[in-house]
Amino acid sequence: YNKWSTYTPEINSVMICYASVYGGTQNCAEILSTKLAQNGIKDIKMYDVSTVHPSYIVSDAFKYSHIVFASTTYNMGIFVNMENLLHDICAHNLQNRKVAIIENGSWAPSCGNLMTEMVSKWKNTEIIGKKILVKSTVKNSNVEELELLAKEIAKTV
């Protein structure tokens, strides 16, 4: 309880939360997870926010030191399940974390900026790496960006 009340992570590792509509964002999250493991990160937790109840994810958000949010843009916003999760985490006043953002959008991606805006309100929270933009499906350039992000995350774990 003392760790949770002081927002101190219990696990020095990475939790990846993704919201995928057609599988492109999920593929991106899976590639990042593999790259993190190749960089020596253990105990990586991954959640599909569309199939897992938010209470489990919020609980693990308090446990993990690093969180990656990957979402598709939906109606010029954050995909509804990811948006609800982020609101829930914000309501719990999570802080002292390192966060990375991945957005997916075909013609008008906007969820990355919206997610960054929400996470930026958390106290003592650092955004790691540059926001990665995926346009529908993962391209070779995205794999390179994910590899760089995994290395940047690994340096801070």
mmCIF file of C-alpha atoms in Angstrom:
data_model
loop_
_atom_site.group_PDB
_atom_site.id
_atom_site.type_symbol
_atom_site.label_atom_id
_atom_site.label_comp_id
_atom_site.label_asym_id
_atom_site.label_seq_id
_atom_site.Cartn_x
_atom_site.Cartn_y
_atom_site.Cartn_z
ATOM 1 C CA TYR A 1 0.000 0.000 0.000
ATOM 2 C CA ASN A 2 2.848 2.404 0.790
ATOM 3 C CA LYS A 3 4.235 2.062 -2.746
ATOM 4 C CA TRP A 4 0.832 2.670 -4.292
ATOM 5 C CA SER A 5 0.084 5.635 -2.052
ATOM 6 C CA THR A 6 3.415 7.236 -3.045
ATOM 7 C CA TYR A 7 3.003 6.204 -6.705
ATOM 8 C CA THR A 8 6.253 4.212 -6.582
ATOM 9 C CA PRO A 9 6.351 1.475 -9.239
ATOM 10 C CA GLU A 10 6.676 -2.075 -7.956
ATOM 11 C CA ILE A 11 8.035 -3.512 -11.206
ATOM 12 C CA ASN A 12 10.815 -1.866 -13.178
ATOM 13 C CA SER A 13 9.565 -2.960 -16.574
ATOM 14 C CA VAL A 14 7.123 -2.071 -19.348
ATOM 15 C CA MET A 15 3.367 -2.369 -19.749
ATOM 16 C CA ILE A 16 2.019 -1.931 -23.276
ATOM 17 C CA CYS A 17 -1.640 -0.955 -23.681
ATOM 18 C CA TYR A 18 -3.041 -0.984 -27.195
ATOM 19 C CA ALA A 19 -6.352 -0.343 -28.934
ATOM 20 C CA SER A 20 -6.499 -1.861 -32.388
ATOM 21 C CA VAL A 21 -9.353 -1.905 -34.882
ATOM 22 C CA TYR A 22 -7.982 -3.908 -37.828
ATOM 23 C CA GLY A 23 -4.841 -5.378 -36.250
ATOM 24 C CA GLY A 24 -2.241 -2.817 -37.320
ATOM 25 C CA THR A 25 -1.843 -1.263 -33.876
ATOM 26 C CA GLN A 26 -1.756 -4.690 -32.240
ATOM 27 C CA ASN A 27 1.012 -5.740 -34.644
ATOM 28 C CA CYS A 28 2.929 -2.590 -33.721
ATOM 29 C CA ALA A 29 2.581 -3.383 -29.996
ATOM 30 C CA GLU A 30 3.750 -6.954 -30.559
ATOM 31 C CA ILE A 31 6.801 -5.794 -32.521
ATOM 32 C CA LEU A 32 7.686 -3.321 -29.763
ATOM 33 C CA SER A 33 7.329 -6.062 -27.154
ATOM 34 C CA THR A 34 9.738 -8.260 -29.120
ATOM 35 C CA LYS A 35 12.231 -5.404 -29.520
ATOM 36 C CA LEU A 36 12.050 -4.655 -25.791
ATOM 37 C CA ALA A 37 12.746 -8.311 -24.988
ATOM 38 C CA GLN A 38 15.695 -8.254 -27.399
ATOM 39 C CA ASN A 39 17.006 -5.283 -25.403
ATOM 40 C CA GLY A 40 16.915 -7.266 -22.172
ATOM 41 C CA ILE A 41 13.581 -6.100 -20.766
ATOM 42 C CA LYS A 42 11.835 -8.825 -18.804
ATOM 43 C CA ASP A 43 8.337 -9.104 -17.415
ATOM 44 C CA ILE A 44 6.692 -7.136 -20.230
ATOM 45 C CA LYS A 45 2.914 -6.953 -19.799
ATOM 46 C CA MET A 46 0.652 -6.352 -22.786
ATOM 47 C CA TYR A 47 -3.054 -5.490 -22.765
ATOM 48 C CA ASP A 48 -5.633 -5.189 -25.513
ATOM 49 C CA VAL A 49 -7.778 -2.458 -23.957
ATOM 50 C CA SER A 50 -10.779 -3.592 -25.999
ATOM 51 C CA THR A 51 -10.898 -7.038 -24.383
ATOM 52 C CA VAL A 52 -9.512 -6.574 -20.849
ATOM 53 C CA HIS A 53 -11.505 -4.841 -18.132
ATOM 54 C CA PRO A 54 -9.897 -1.475 -17.272
ATOM 55 C CA SER A 55 -9.632 -2.356 -13.569
ATOM 56 C CA TYR A 56 -6.902 -4.903 -14.344
ATOM 57 C CA ILE A 57 -4.990 -2.427 -16.480
ATOM 58 C CA VAL A 58 -5.273 0.401 -13.946
ATOM 59 C CA SER A 59 -3.988 -1.928 -11.244
ATOM 60 C CA ASP A 60 -0.942 -2.822 -13.350
ATOM 61 C CA ALA A 61 -0.396 0.838 -14.257
ATOM 62 C CA PHE A 62 0.418 1.344 -10.584
ATOM 63 C CA LYS A 63 2.855 -1.585 -10.687
ATOM 64 C CA TYR A 64 4.871 -0.855 -13.847
ATOM 65 C CA SER A 65 7.476 1.889 -14.163
ATOM 66 C CA HIS A 66 7.034 2.348 -17.916
ATOM 67 C CA ILE A 67 3.800 2.428 -19.930
ATOM 68 C CA VAL A 68 3.338 2.498 -23.699
ATOM 69 C CA PHE A 69 -0.024 3.627 -25.039
ATOM 70 C CA ALA A 70 -0.740 2.620 -28.648
ATOM 71 C CA SER A 71 -4.063 3.572 -30.175
ATOM 72 C CA THR A 72 -5.791 4.103 -33.430
ATOM 73 C CA THR A 73 -7.472 7.396 -34.233
ATOM 74 C CA TYR A 74 -11.248 7.088 -34.263
ATOM 75 C CA ASN A 75 -13.533 9.942 -35.333
ATOM 76 C CA MET A 76 -10.658 12.430 -34.928
ATOM 77 C CA GLY A 77 -10.113 11.268 -31.360
ATOM 78 C CA ILE A 78 -8.694 8.452 -29.309
ATOM 79 C CA PHE A 79 -10.319 5.053 -29.852
ATOM 80 C CA VAL A 80 -13.049 4.939 -27.212
ATOM 81 C CA ASN A 81 -11.671 2.050 -25.115
ATOM 82 C CA MET A 82 -8.244 3.670 -24.878
ATOM 83 C CA GLU A 83 -9.782 7.050 -24.112
ATOM 84 C CA ASN A 84 -11.841 5.529 -21.295
ATOM 85 C CA LEU A 85 -8.752 3.813 -19.884
ATOM 86 C CA LEU A 86 -6.740 7.039 -19.955
ATOM 87 C CA HIS A 87 -9.558 8.918 -18.198
ATOM 88 C CA ASP A 88 -9.680 6.201 -15.551
ATOM 89 C CA ILE A 89 -5.919 6.311 -14.999
ATOM 90 C CA CYS A 90 -6.023 10.119 -14.822
ATOM 91 C CA ALA A 91 -8.837 9.906 -12.249
ATOM 92 C CA HIS A 92 -6.533 7.743 -10.108
ATOM 93 C CA ASN A 93 -3.878 10.488 -10.284
ATOM 94 C CA LEU A 94 -1.111 8.160 -11.501
ATOM 95 C CA GLN A 95 2.338 9.766 -11.495
ATOM 96 C CA ASN A 96 6.079 9.055 -11.458
ATOM 97 C CA ARG A 97 6.048 7.082 -14.709
ATOM 98 C CA LYS A 98 7.821 7.019 -18.042
ATOM 99 C CA VAL A 99 5.434 6.886 -21.004
ATOM 100 C CA ALA A 100 5.707 6.355 -24.755
ATOM 101 C CA ILE A 101 2.998 7.084 -27.324
ATOM 102 C CA ILE A 102 2.172 5.305 -30.584
ATOM 103 C CA GLU A 103 -0.644 6.517 -32.815
ATOM 104 C CA ASN A 104 -2.265 4.885 -35.811
ATOM 105 C CA GLY A 105 -4.299 6.772 -38.351
ATOM 106 C CA SER A 106 -4.740 6.535 -42.088
ATOM 107 C CA TRP A 107 -5.650 10.032 -43.257
ATOM 108 C CA ALA A 108 -6.101 12.224 -40.201
ATOM 109 C CA PRO A 109 -4.166 10.823 -37.241
ATOM 110 C CA SER A 110 -4.844 12.819 -34.094
ATOM 111 C CA CYS A 111 -4.931 10.417 -31.154
ATOM 112 C CA GLY A 112 -1.195 10.739 -30.442
ATOM 113 C CA ASN A 113 -1.430 14.408 -29.555
ATOM 114 C CA LEU A 114 -4.577 13.805 -27.510
ATOM 115 C CA MET A 115 -2.979 10.940 -25.560
ATOM 116 C CA THR A 116 0.154 13.023 -24.989
ATOM 117 C CA GLU A 117 -1.975 15.886 -23.697
ATOM 118 C CA MET A 118 -3.690 13.604 -21.175
ATOM 119 C CA VAL A 119 -0.493 11.921 -19.977
ATOM 120 C CA SER A 120 1.372 15.232 -19.746
ATOM 121 C CA LYS A 121 -0.878 16.208 -16.846
ATOM 122 C CA TRP A 122 0.509 13.403 -14.672
ATOM 123 C CA LYS A 123 3.002 14.621 -12.059
ATOM 124 C CA ASN A 124 6.643 13.608 -12.475
ATOM 125 C CA THR A 125 5.910 11.786 -15.713
ATOM 126 C CA GLU A 126 8.334 11.769 -18.624
ATOM 127 C CA ILE A 127 7.473 11.108 -22.254
ATOM 128 C CA ILE A 128 10.155 8.805 -23.700
ATOM 129 C CA GLY A 129 11.148 8.966 -27.346
ATOM 130 C CA LYS A 130 9.278 10.583 -30.131
ATOM 131 C CA LYS A 131 5.683 9.759 -30.859
ATOM 132 C CA ILE A 132 5.496 7.018 -33.496
ATOM 133 C CA LEU A 133 2.954 7.351 -36.302
ATOM 134 C CA VAL A 134 1.724 4.223 -38.042
ATOM 135 C CA LYS A 135 -0.468 4.668 -41.108
ATOM 136 C CA SER A 136 -2.784 1.632 -41.011
ATOM 137 C CA THR A 137 -0.117 -1.094 -41.093
ATOM 138 C CA VAL A 138 3.463 -1.288 -39.857
ATOM 139 C CA LYS A 139 6.006 -0.285 -42.499
ATOM 140 C CA ASN A 140 9.775 -0.901 -42.514
ATOM 141 C CA SER A 141 10.359 2.660 -41.300
ATOM 142 C CA ASN A 142 8.039 1.968 -38.341
ATOM 143 C CA VAL A 143 10.028 -1.131 -37.427
ATOM 144 C CA GLU A 144 13.154 1.035 -37.286
ATOM 145 C CA GLU A 145 11.329 3.599 -35.113
ATOM 146 C CA LEU A 146 10.106 0.833 -32.796
ATOM 147 C CA GLU A 147 13.636 -0.492 -32.510
ATOM 148 C CA LEU A 148 14.891 2.976 -31.512
ATOM 149 C CA LEU A 149 12.041 3.386 -29.032
ATOM 150 C CA ALA A 150 12.801 0.005 -27.474
ATOM 151 C CA LYS A 151 16.436 1.054 -27.026
ATOM 152 C CA GLU A 152 15.411 4.385 -25.465
ATOM 153 C CA ILE A 153 13.025 2.654 -23.081
ATOM 154 C CA ALA A 154 15.619 0.003 -22.193
ATOM 155 C CA LYS A 155 18.107 2.719 -21.188
ATOM 156 C CA THR A 156 15.701 3.991 -18.539
ATOM 157 C CA VAL A 157 14.420 0.690 -17.145
#
